[in-house]
Structure formats: C-alpha cells, structure tokens
Short mmCIF file of N, CA and C in Angstrom, two decimals:
data_model
loop_
_atom_site.label_atom_id
_atom_site.label_comp_id
_atom_site.label_asym_id
_atom_site.label_seq_id
_atom_site.Cartn_x
_atom_site.Cartn_y
_atom_site.Cartn_z
N MET A 1 -18.20 46.22 26.17
CA MET A 1 -17.50 46.43 24.91
C MET A 1 -16.08 45.86 24.98
N ALA A 2 -15.37 46.19 26.07
CA ALA A 2 -14.01 45.70 26.21
C ALA A 2 -13.99 44.18 26.34
N LYS A 3 -15.01 43.64 27.04
CA LYS A 3 -15.08 42.19 27.23
C LYS A 3 -15.30 41.47 25.89
N SER A 4 -16.16 41.99 25.05
CA SER A 4 -16.42 41.36 23.75
C SER A 4 -15.20 41.49 22.83
N LEU A 5 -14.46 42.57 22.94
CA LEU A 5 -13.23 42.74 22.16
C LEU A 5 -12.17 41.72 22.59
N ALA A 6 -12.06 41.48 23.89
CA ALA A 6 -11.10 40.50 24.40
C ALA A 6 -11.46 39.10 23.93
N ILE A 7 -12.75 38.76 23.95
CA ILE A 7 -13.19 37.44 23.49
C ILE A 7 -12.91 37.28 22.01
N ALA A 8 -13.18 38.30 21.22
CA ALA A 8 -12.92 38.24 19.78
C ALA A 8 -11.43 38.07 19.51
N SER A 9 -10.60 38.77 20.28
CA SER A 9 -9.14 38.65 20.12
C SER A 9 -8.67 37.24 20.43
N LEU A 10 -9.21 36.65 21.50
CA LEU A 10 -8.85 35.27 21.85
C LEU A 10 -9.27 34.29 20.77
N GLN A 11 -10.44 34.51 20.19
CA GLN A 11 -10.91 33.62 19.12
C GLN A 11 -10.00 33.71 17.90
N ILE A 12 -9.60 34.91 17.54
CA ILE A 12 -8.71 35.09 16.39
C ILE A 12 -7.36 34.44 16.66
N LEU A 13 -6.81 34.64 17.86
CA LEU A 13 -5.53 34.01 18.20
C LEU A 13 -5.63 32.49 18.18
N SER A 14 -6.74 31.95 18.65
CA SER A 14 -6.94 30.50 18.64
C SER A 14 -6.96 29.96 17.22
N VAL A 15 -7.64 30.65 16.33
CA VAL A 15 -7.71 30.22 14.93
C VAL A 15 -6.32 30.27 14.29
N LEU A 16 -5.57 31.33 14.56
CA LEU A 16 -4.22 31.45 14.01
C LEU A 16 -3.30 30.35 14.54
N LEU A 17 -3.41 30.05 15.83
CA LEU A 17 -2.60 29.00 16.42
C LEU A 17 -2.92 27.64 15.79
N LEU A 18 -4.18 27.34 15.66
CA LEU A 18 -4.58 26.07 15.05
C LEU A 18 -4.12 25.99 13.59
N ALA A 19 -4.20 27.10 12.88
CA ALA A 19 -3.77 27.11 11.48
C ALA A 19 -2.27 26.85 11.38
N SER A 20 -1.48 27.45 12.27
CA SER A 20 -0.03 27.23 12.21
C SER A 20 0.33 25.81 12.59
N LEU A 21 -0.39 25.22 13.55
CA LEU A 21 -0.12 23.83 13.93
C LEU A 21 -0.47 22.86 12.81
N ALA A 22 -1.51 23.16 12.09
CA ALA A 22 -1.96 22.26 11.02
C ALA A 22 -1.00 22.28 9.84
N GLN A 23 -0.17 23.30 9.72
CA GLN A 23 0.71 23.42 8.57
C GLN A 23 2.09 22.81 8.79
N SER A 24 2.32 22.19 9.93
CA SER A 24 3.62 21.57 10.14
C SER A 24 3.49 20.06 10.05
N LYS A 25 4.61 19.44 9.76
CA LYS A 25 4.61 17.98 9.69
C LYS A 25 5.82 17.46 10.46
N LYS A 26 5.64 16.34 11.08
CA LYS A 26 6.74 15.70 11.79
C LYS A 26 7.40 14.68 10.88
N VAL A 27 8.71 14.73 10.83
CA VAL A 27 9.49 13.78 10.05
C VAL A 27 10.33 12.97 11.04
N TYR A 28 10.21 11.66 10.97
CA TYR A 28 10.97 10.76 11.84
C TYR A 28 12.00 10.00 11.01
N THR A 29 13.22 9.94 11.54
CA THR A 29 14.29 9.21 10.87
C THR A 29 15.00 8.35 11.91
N HIS A 30 15.23 7.09 11.59
CA HIS A 30 16.01 6.21 12.45
C HIS A 30 17.23 5.75 11.66
N LEU A 31 18.40 5.98 12.22
CA LEU A 31 19.66 5.58 11.58
C LEU A 31 20.46 4.71 12.54
N THR A 32 21.10 3.68 12.02
CA THR A 32 22.03 2.87 12.80
C THR A 32 23.40 2.99 12.16
N LEU A 33 24.37 3.42 12.95
CA LEU A 33 25.75 3.59 12.49
C LEU A 33 26.67 2.88 13.47
N TYR A 34 27.89 2.60 13.02
CA TYR A 34 28.87 1.95 13.88
C TYR A 34 30.09 2.85 14.01
N ASP A 35 30.38 3.23 15.25
CA ASP A 35 31.45 4.15 15.60
C ASP A 35 32.72 3.34 15.89
N HIS A 36 33.74 3.52 15.05
CA HIS A 36 35.02 2.83 15.22
C HIS A 36 36.00 3.81 15.86
N GLU A 37 36.40 3.48 17.08
CA GLU A 37 37.30 4.33 17.86
C GLU A 37 38.63 3.61 18.04
N PHE A 38 39.71 4.33 17.79
CA PHE A 38 41.05 3.77 17.95
C PHE A 38 41.76 4.54 19.06
N LYS A 39 41.94 3.88 20.21
CA LYS A 39 42.60 4.53 21.35
C LYS A 39 44.12 4.53 21.20
N GLY A 40 44.60 3.87 20.19
CA GLY A 40 46.02 3.83 19.87
C GLY A 40 46.15 3.43 18.41
N PRO A 41 47.31 3.63 17.80
CA PRO A 41 47.48 3.25 16.39
C PRO A 41 47.44 1.73 16.23
N THR A 42 46.86 1.28 15.13
CA THR A 42 46.82 -0.16 14.81
C THR A 42 47.27 -0.33 13.36
N ALA A 43 47.31 -1.57 12.90
CA ALA A 43 47.65 -1.84 11.51
C ALA A 43 46.56 -1.30 10.58
N GLU A 44 45.31 -1.22 11.08
CA GLU A 44 44.20 -0.76 10.25
C GLU A 44 44.11 0.76 10.16
N HIS A 45 44.43 1.44 11.27
CA HIS A 45 44.18 2.88 11.29
C HIS A 45 45.00 3.56 12.37
N LYS A 46 45.21 4.87 12.20
CA LYS A 46 45.89 5.64 13.24
C LYS A 46 44.92 5.97 14.37
N GLN A 47 45.46 6.47 15.45
CA GLN A 47 44.67 6.82 16.63
C GLN A 47 43.62 7.89 16.29
N THR A 48 42.40 7.78 16.87
CA THR A 48 41.33 8.73 16.56
C THR A 48 40.87 9.55 17.76
N ILE A 49 41.33 9.23 18.96
CA ILE A 49 40.93 9.99 20.15
C ILE A 49 42.16 10.22 21.02
N TYR A 50 42.32 11.48 21.48
CA TYR A 50 43.51 11.88 22.21
C TYR A 50 43.15 12.63 23.48
N PRO A 51 43.87 12.37 24.59
CA PRO A 51 43.70 13.22 25.77
C PRO A 51 44.40 14.55 25.51
N VAL A 52 43.73 15.66 25.82
CA VAL A 52 44.32 16.98 25.54
C VAL A 52 44.47 17.84 26.78
N ALA A 53 43.81 17.48 27.89
CA ALA A 53 43.93 18.25 29.12
C ALA A 53 43.48 17.38 30.29
N GLY A 54 43.93 17.77 31.47
CA GLY A 54 43.54 17.02 32.66
C GLY A 54 44.09 17.65 33.91
N LEU A 55 43.85 17.00 35.02
CA LEU A 55 44.33 17.49 36.31
C LEU A 55 45.85 17.37 36.38
N PRO A 56 46.49 18.30 37.09
CA PRO A 56 47.95 18.21 37.22
C PRO A 56 48.34 17.05 38.14
N ASP A 57 49.49 16.53 37.90
CA ASP A 57 50.10 15.50 38.74
C ASP A 57 49.33 14.18 38.79
N VAL A 58 48.50 13.91 37.79
CA VAL A 58 47.84 12.60 37.68
C VAL A 58 47.97 12.13 36.23
N LYS A 59 47.95 10.82 36.05
CA LYS A 59 48.02 10.27 34.69
C LYS A 59 46.65 10.41 34.04
N TRP A 60 46.59 11.08 32.90
CA TRP A 60 45.33 11.26 32.18
C TRP A 60 44.88 9.92 31.62
N GLY A 61 43.58 9.67 31.66
CA GLY A 61 43.08 8.41 31.13
C GLY A 61 41.58 8.39 31.03
N PHE A 62 41.06 7.29 30.47
CA PHE A 62 39.62 7.17 30.21
C PHE A 62 38.80 6.98 31.48
N LEU A 63 39.44 6.70 32.61
CA LEU A 63 38.73 6.57 33.88
C LEU A 63 39.18 7.62 34.89
N GLN A 64 40.01 8.59 34.46
CA GLN A 64 40.55 9.59 35.37
C GLN A 64 39.72 10.87 35.32
N PHE A 65 39.07 11.20 36.44
CA PHE A 65 38.27 12.42 36.54
C PHE A 65 39.07 13.63 36.05
N GLY A 66 38.40 14.47 35.25
CA GLY A 66 39.01 15.70 34.78
C GLY A 66 39.76 15.60 33.46
N THR A 67 39.92 14.41 32.93
CA THR A 67 40.63 14.25 31.65
C THR A 67 39.70 14.61 30.50
N LEU A 68 40.17 15.48 29.61
CA LEU A 68 39.42 15.88 28.43
C LEU A 68 40.04 15.25 27.19
N PHE A 69 39.18 14.78 26.30
CA PHE A 69 39.62 14.14 25.06
C PHE A 69 39.00 14.86 23.87
N ILE A 70 39.71 14.83 22.76
CA ILE A 70 39.14 15.28 21.50
C ILE A 70 39.28 14.11 20.52
N GLY A 71 38.24 13.91 19.72
CA GLY A 71 38.27 12.75 18.84
C GLY A 71 37.57 12.97 17.52
N THR A 72 37.92 12.14 16.58
CA THR A 72 37.27 12.12 15.28
C THR A 72 37.16 10.67 14.83
N ASN A 73 36.23 9.95 15.45
CA ASN A 73 36.04 8.53 15.16
C ASN A 73 35.41 8.33 13.79
N ILE A 74 35.56 7.12 13.26
CA ILE A 74 35.06 6.79 11.93
C ILE A 74 33.70 6.10 12.06
N LEU A 75 32.72 6.57 11.27
CA LEU A 75 31.38 5.97 11.28
C LEU A 75 31.23 5.08 10.05
N LYS A 76 30.84 3.83 10.29
CA LYS A 76 30.70 2.83 9.22
C LYS A 76 29.25 2.34 9.15
N GLU A 77 28.90 1.73 8.02
CA GLU A 77 27.56 1.17 7.84
C GLU A 77 27.32 -0.06 8.70
N THR A 78 28.37 -0.84 8.95
CA THR A 78 28.22 -2.08 9.72
C THR A 78 29.32 -2.15 10.77
N ILE A 79 29.29 -3.21 11.54
CA ILE A 79 30.28 -3.42 12.59
C ILE A 79 31.67 -3.66 12.02
N SER A 80 31.77 -4.10 10.77
CA SER A 80 33.05 -4.37 10.13
C SER A 80 33.74 -3.07 9.74
N PHE A 81 35.04 -2.97 10.08
CA PHE A 81 35.79 -1.78 9.70
C PHE A 81 35.92 -1.65 8.19
N HIS A 82 35.75 -2.74 7.47
CA HIS A 82 35.90 -2.74 6.01
C HIS A 82 34.61 -2.38 5.29
N SER A 83 33.53 -2.10 6.02
CA SER A 83 32.28 -1.65 5.39
C SER A 83 32.42 -0.18 4.99
N PRO A 84 31.51 0.33 4.15
CA PRO A 84 31.62 1.71 3.69
C PRO A 84 31.59 2.73 4.83
N THR A 85 32.41 3.76 4.69
CA THR A 85 32.42 4.87 5.65
C THR A 85 31.27 5.81 5.32
N VAL A 86 30.49 6.20 6.34
CA VAL A 86 29.38 7.13 6.11
C VAL A 86 29.65 8.51 6.71
N GLY A 87 30.66 8.61 7.57
CA GLY A 87 30.96 9.90 8.17
C GLY A 87 31.93 9.76 9.33
N HIS A 88 31.92 10.80 10.17
CA HIS A 88 32.79 10.83 11.35
C HIS A 88 32.01 11.33 12.55
N LEU A 89 32.47 10.93 13.72
CA LEU A 89 31.93 11.45 14.98
C LEU A 89 33.01 12.36 15.55
N HIS A 90 32.82 13.68 15.39
CA HIS A 90 33.78 14.67 15.88
C HIS A 90 33.29 15.18 17.23
N GLY A 91 34.17 15.26 18.22
CA GLY A 91 33.68 15.78 19.48
C GLY A 91 34.72 15.93 20.56
N VAL A 92 34.22 16.45 21.67
CA VAL A 92 35.00 16.64 22.88
C VAL A 92 34.28 15.89 23.99
N VAL A 93 35.02 15.10 24.75
CA VAL A 93 34.43 14.40 25.89
C VAL A 93 35.33 14.61 27.10
N GLY A 94 34.70 14.60 28.26
CA GLY A 94 35.45 14.75 29.50
C GLY A 94 34.95 13.78 30.54
N VAL A 95 35.89 13.20 31.29
CA VAL A 95 35.51 12.31 32.39
C VAL A 95 34.96 13.21 33.49
N ALA A 96 33.65 13.09 33.76
CA ALA A 96 32.95 14.08 34.58
C ALA A 96 32.54 13.58 35.96
N SER A 97 32.83 12.33 36.30
CA SER A 97 32.48 11.84 37.63
C SER A 97 33.75 11.38 38.35
N LEU A 98 33.73 11.51 39.66
CA LEU A 98 34.91 11.15 40.44
C LEU A 98 35.27 9.68 40.32
N ASP A 99 34.26 8.82 40.12
CA ASP A 99 34.55 7.39 39.96
C ASP A 99 35.05 7.05 38.56
N GLY A 100 35.01 8.03 37.63
CA GLY A 100 35.55 7.84 36.29
C GLY A 100 34.61 7.20 35.29
N PHE A 101 33.38 6.89 35.68
CA PHE A 101 32.50 6.16 34.77
C PHE A 101 31.60 7.05 33.92
N ALA A 102 31.35 8.27 34.33
CA ALA A 102 30.47 9.16 33.56
C ALA A 102 31.31 10.10 32.70
N ILE A 103 31.00 10.09 31.40
CA ILE A 103 31.69 10.96 30.45
C ILE A 103 30.67 11.94 29.88
N GLU A 104 30.97 13.23 29.97
CA GLU A 104 30.13 14.26 29.35
C GLU A 104 30.59 14.41 27.91
N ALA A 105 29.64 14.29 26.96
CA ALA A 105 29.99 14.31 25.54
C ALA A 105 29.30 15.45 24.81
N LEU A 106 30.04 16.14 23.97
CA LEU A 106 29.54 17.13 23.02
C LEU A 106 30.11 16.72 21.67
N ALA A 107 29.24 16.32 20.75
CA ALA A 107 29.77 15.77 19.50
C ALA A 107 28.85 16.04 18.33
N SER A 108 29.42 15.92 17.14
CA SER A 108 28.68 16.04 15.88
C SER A 108 28.83 14.75 15.09
N VAL A 109 27.69 14.19 14.68
CA VAL A 109 27.70 13.11 13.70
C VAL A 109 27.76 13.83 12.35
N HIS A 110 28.89 13.73 11.66
CA HIS A 110 29.11 14.47 10.42
C HIS A 110 29.12 13.49 9.25
N PHE A 111 28.11 13.59 8.39
CA PHE A 111 27.99 12.69 7.25
C PHE A 111 28.88 13.17 6.11
N LEU A 112 29.41 12.24 5.33
CA LEU A 112 30.29 12.57 4.20
C LEU A 112 29.59 13.46 3.19
N GLU A 113 30.36 14.32 2.54
CA GLU A 113 29.83 15.24 1.53
C GLU A 113 29.20 14.52 0.35
N HIS A 114 29.74 13.38 -0.04
CA HIS A 114 29.24 12.69 -1.23
C HIS A 114 28.23 11.59 -0.89
N GLY A 115 27.85 11.47 0.36
CA GLY A 115 26.92 10.42 0.75
C GLY A 115 25.46 10.86 0.67
N LYS A 116 24.59 10.01 1.18
CA LYS A 116 23.15 10.23 1.12
C LYS A 116 22.74 11.53 1.81
N TYR A 117 23.41 11.87 2.93
CA TYR A 117 23.03 13.07 3.69
C TYR A 117 23.95 14.25 3.42
N ASN A 118 24.85 14.14 2.45
CA ASN A 118 25.57 15.24 1.83
C ASN A 118 26.13 16.29 2.79
N GLY A 119 26.94 15.88 3.75
CA GLY A 119 27.58 16.83 4.64
C GLY A 119 26.73 17.32 5.79
N SER A 120 25.56 16.76 5.98
CA SER A 120 24.69 17.14 7.09
C SER A 120 25.32 16.72 8.42
N THR A 121 24.89 17.37 9.50
CA THR A 121 25.34 16.98 10.84
C THR A 121 24.14 16.77 11.75
N VAL A 122 24.36 15.96 12.77
CA VAL A 122 23.42 15.81 13.88
C VAL A 122 24.23 16.09 15.14
N GLU A 123 23.76 17.04 15.95
CA GLU A 123 24.49 17.47 17.14
C GLU A 123 23.96 16.72 18.36
N ILE A 124 24.90 16.19 19.18
CA ILE A 124 24.50 15.45 20.37
C ILE A 124 25.16 16.01 21.62
N LYS A 125 24.49 15.81 22.75
CA LYS A 125 25.02 16.22 24.04
C LYS A 125 24.47 15.30 25.11
N GLY A 126 25.30 14.91 26.05
CA GLY A 126 24.81 14.10 27.16
C GLY A 126 25.90 13.32 27.85
N VAL A 127 25.46 12.49 28.79
CA VAL A 127 26.38 11.68 29.59
C VAL A 127 26.39 10.25 29.07
N ILE A 128 27.59 9.75 28.83
CA ILE A 128 27.79 8.36 28.45
C ILE A 128 28.35 7.65 29.68
N ASN A 129 27.66 6.63 30.13
CA ASN A 129 28.09 5.88 31.31
C ASN A 129 28.94 4.69 30.87
N GLN A 130 30.23 4.75 31.20
CA GLN A 130 31.16 3.70 30.77
C GLN A 130 30.90 2.35 31.44
N ASP A 131 30.17 2.36 32.56
CA ASP A 131 29.90 1.11 33.26
C ASP A 131 28.55 0.50 32.88
N GLN A 132 27.90 1.05 31.86
CA GLN A 132 26.62 0.51 31.39
C GLN A 132 26.75 0.09 29.93
N GLN A 133 26.03 -0.93 29.55
CA GLN A 133 26.08 -1.43 28.17
C GLN A 133 25.48 -0.42 27.20
N VAL A 134 24.41 0.29 27.63
CA VAL A 134 23.73 1.25 26.76
C VAL A 134 23.61 2.59 27.48
N SER A 135 23.97 3.67 26.78
CA SER A 135 23.77 5.02 27.28
C SER A 135 22.91 5.78 26.28
N GLU A 136 22.22 6.79 26.76
CA GLU A 136 21.36 7.60 25.89
C GLU A 136 21.75 9.06 26.03
N VAL A 137 21.91 9.74 24.89
CA VAL A 137 22.22 11.16 24.88
C VAL A 137 21.19 11.89 24.03
N ALA A 138 21.10 13.20 24.21
CA ALA A 138 20.11 14.00 23.49
C ALA A 138 20.63 14.44 22.13
N ILE A 139 19.73 14.46 21.16
CA ILE A 139 19.99 15.11 19.88
C ILE A 139 19.45 16.52 20.04
N VAL A 140 20.33 17.51 19.90
CA VAL A 140 19.95 18.89 20.20
C VAL A 140 19.91 19.79 18.97
N GLY A 141 20.17 19.25 17.79
CA GLY A 141 20.12 20.07 16.59
C GLY A 141 20.77 19.36 15.42
N GLY A 142 20.87 20.09 14.32
CA GLY A 142 21.49 19.53 13.13
C GLY A 142 21.61 20.57 12.04
N THR A 143 22.24 20.19 10.93
CA THR A 143 22.39 21.09 9.80
C THR A 143 21.92 20.38 8.53
N LYS A 144 21.72 21.17 7.48
CA LYS A 144 21.31 20.70 6.16
C LYS A 144 20.09 19.78 6.25
N HIS A 145 20.26 18.51 5.95
CA HIS A 145 19.13 17.56 5.93
C HIS A 145 18.47 17.43 7.30
N PHE A 146 19.21 17.70 8.37
CA PHE A 146 18.70 17.50 9.73
C PHE A 146 18.46 18.81 10.48
N ARG A 147 18.12 19.88 9.77
CA ARG A 147 17.74 21.12 10.46
C ARG A 147 16.56 20.86 11.38
N TYR A 148 16.54 21.55 12.49
CA TYR A 148 15.47 21.43 13.50
C TYR A 148 15.39 20.04 14.11
N ALA A 149 16.48 19.30 14.10
CA ALA A 149 16.47 17.93 14.65
C ALA A 149 16.42 17.96 16.17
N THR A 150 15.63 17.06 16.72
CA THR A 150 15.63 16.74 18.14
C THR A 150 15.54 15.23 18.23
N GLY A 151 15.61 14.72 19.42
CA GLY A 151 15.47 13.28 19.60
C GLY A 151 16.50 12.75 20.55
N TYR A 152 16.89 11.50 20.33
CA TYR A 152 17.88 10.88 21.20
C TYR A 152 18.71 9.87 20.41
N MET A 153 19.88 9.57 20.97
CA MET A 153 20.77 8.58 20.37
C MET A 153 21.18 7.60 21.46
N THR A 154 21.08 6.32 21.17
CA THR A 154 21.61 5.32 22.10
C THR A 154 23.01 4.93 21.64
N PHE A 155 23.84 4.70 22.61
CA PHE A 155 25.26 4.41 22.42
C PHE A 155 25.50 3.07 23.09
N THR A 156 25.72 2.01 22.29
CA THR A 156 25.80 0.65 22.82
C THR A 156 27.17 0.05 22.54
N GLY A 157 27.78 -0.50 23.57
CA GLY A 157 29.04 -1.21 23.38
C GLY A 157 28.80 -2.49 22.60
N THR A 158 29.79 -2.93 21.83
CA THR A 158 29.68 -4.18 21.06
C THR A 158 30.80 -5.12 21.51
N PRO A 159 30.73 -6.37 21.10
CA PRO A 159 31.80 -7.32 21.45
C PRO A 159 33.14 -7.00 20.79
N VAL A 160 33.16 -6.07 19.82
CA VAL A 160 34.41 -5.77 19.13
C VAL A 160 35.22 -4.77 19.96
N VAL A 161 36.01 -5.29 20.85
CA VAL A 161 36.96 -4.52 21.65
C VAL A 161 38.21 -5.38 21.69
N ASN A 162 39.33 -4.79 21.32
CA ASN A 162 40.53 -5.63 21.32
C ASN A 162 41.69 -4.95 22.03
N ALA A 163 42.73 -5.68 22.22
CA ALA A 163 43.87 -5.20 23.00
C ALA A 163 44.56 -4.01 22.36
N THR A 164 44.38 -3.82 21.06
CA THR A 164 45.03 -2.69 20.39
C THR A 164 44.28 -1.39 20.62
N GLY A 165 43.11 -1.43 21.25
CA GLY A 165 42.35 -0.22 21.50
C GLY A 165 41.37 0.13 20.40
N HIS A 166 41.06 -0.82 19.52
CA HIS A 166 40.03 -0.60 18.49
C HIS A 166 38.70 -1.03 19.09
N ASN A 167 37.85 -0.06 19.43
CA ASN A 167 36.53 -0.33 20.00
C ASN A 167 35.46 0.06 19.00
N VAL A 168 34.35 -0.69 19.00
CA VAL A 168 33.23 -0.39 18.11
C VAL A 168 31.99 -0.20 18.96
N TYR A 169 31.25 0.87 18.66
CA TYR A 169 30.01 1.18 19.36
C TYR A 169 28.88 1.29 18.34
N LYS A 170 27.73 0.77 18.70
CA LYS A 170 26.55 0.88 17.85
C LYS A 170 25.80 2.16 18.25
N LEU A 171 25.55 3.02 17.26
CA LEU A 171 24.81 4.26 17.49
C LEU A 171 23.44 4.14 16.82
N ASP A 172 22.38 4.30 17.59
CA ASP A 172 21.03 4.33 17.04
C ASP A 172 20.49 5.74 17.23
N LEU A 173 20.33 6.46 16.11
CA LEU A 173 19.82 7.83 16.16
C LEU A 173 18.32 7.81 15.87
N HIS A 174 17.55 8.39 16.78
CA HIS A 174 16.10 8.52 16.63
C HIS A 174 15.83 10.02 16.50
N ILE A 175 15.63 10.47 15.27
CA ILE A 175 15.58 11.90 14.95
C ILE A 175 14.15 12.30 14.62
N THR A 176 13.71 13.41 15.23
CA THR A 176 12.41 14.00 14.94
C THR A 176 12.64 15.42 14.43
N GLN A 177 11.95 15.77 13.36
CA GLN A 177 11.99 17.14 12.84
C GLN A 177 10.56 17.62 12.67
N ASP A 178 10.28 18.80 13.18
CA ASP A 178 8.96 19.42 13.04
C ASP A 178 9.10 20.51 11.99
N LEU A 179 8.73 20.19 10.74
CA LEU A 179 8.95 21.09 9.61
C LEU A 179 7.64 21.74 9.18
N GLN A 180 7.71 23.01 8.86
CA GLN A 180 6.55 23.72 8.31
C GLN A 180 6.34 23.28 6.88
N ASP A 181 5.09 23.28 6.43
CA ASP A 181 4.80 22.86 5.05
C ASP A 181 5.49 23.74 4.02
N ASP A 182 5.72 25.02 4.37
CA ASP A 182 6.36 25.92 3.42
C ASP A 182 7.88 25.93 3.58
N TYR A 183 8.42 25.03 4.40
CA TYR A 183 9.86 24.95 4.60
C TYR A 183 10.52 24.48 3.31
N PRO A 184 11.63 25.11 2.90
CA PRO A 184 12.29 24.68 1.66
C PRO A 184 12.65 23.20 1.72
N SER A 185 12.55 22.55 0.60
CA SER A 185 12.78 21.11 0.53
C SER A 185 14.17 20.75 1.01
N ILE A 186 14.25 19.71 1.83
CA ILE A 186 15.56 19.24 2.25
C ILE A 186 16.17 18.34 1.19
N ALA A 187 15.41 18.08 0.13
CA ALA A 187 15.93 17.25 -0.96
C ALA A 187 17.05 17.96 -1.71
N GLN A 188 17.16 19.29 -1.58
CA GLN A 188 18.21 20.01 -2.28
C GLN A 188 19.60 19.67 -1.74
N TYR A 189 19.67 19.07 -0.59
CA TYR A 189 20.96 18.70 -0.02
C TYR A 189 21.27 17.32 -0.46
#
C-alpha cells in the first residue's frame, strides 16, 4: 500500500513538473552598445571614471593593485561619440590582481528612461582582463524589461583610444530570460 502511494505521488509530481516546464518560454536578446569612457576631461566631455580608494603610500592607477574606481560611462549606439546616447554604464571596479591586469567589475547597464528599454537595467559581474582584447563577464540579473536576465557580455577594446583618455569599448550583451507564460507583459515598460 505504501509503495503504491509513493509511486502515485511520484507520478503526480512528474506531471506537475512537466506542466510547469511547458508553460515557460525563453526570450533571447542580443544588444551591441559602445561604452565611451573618459579617464580625464576633454573638449567633448568631462571625466567619467574616478579613483576613490587604494593602498596607502602608492599612486592609485588603472594598473595599481588595490585601486578602486567608480564610474558612469556613456553608452552610445555606435562607436562615434556623436551617435545617440542609449544609457550609462554605472559601476565600481577594482584592480584585483598583483600584476594590475585583472579588474573585478560590478556594474549596471542603465538604459535611458525615454528610450526603447525605458529605464531598464542589466546587471553584470566579472573580471575584465586589461591585457586581453576581449573579456567576458556574467549577466546576473536585470530590472523592468530585463527581469530574470542571465547570460554574458563581451567587453572588447576598439581602436578609439586617444591621448586625452577617451576610450571606447564595444559591449555585446547576450541576454536570456526564462519567462512563465502567465508573467505580466514586459511591453508595459
């Protein structure tokens, strides 16, 4: 009797599990943005990233272990600074390796309120290797249009680097969302 009850319970749980899996859908989004970072003021824009903490008795810098930065870089549609702004990359980064090449990043891709994604964010975390052309970080969440976001973002250096400290990086966001069929429409955002 107990054995048949256990088998019946397993069958019911299996049916419920399959039913819940069948009611979700995966949504894939690929976005390409260009991150304009100003390490110092220029004629085009004021500085967007600042060192805020570091080890005592050493000069803080982008290759100095222990230096923490806070930034709010500008995200554009294209590599040109004169293309439309789509949002900002707000975050905190720290030089996390003794050789100065690995940077630990915690950041939000924040889309403009009046744009296509209406103030939505995509949250990222990971290591950016300054000595590599391409780095990959994890997408660990999001808000509004990008709720339940996971995936990855590649961070690629571009030829636009100049003596004034205006650097441009290509960001490719590969976003996956596993949404339930009864999930409220993200179109409301």
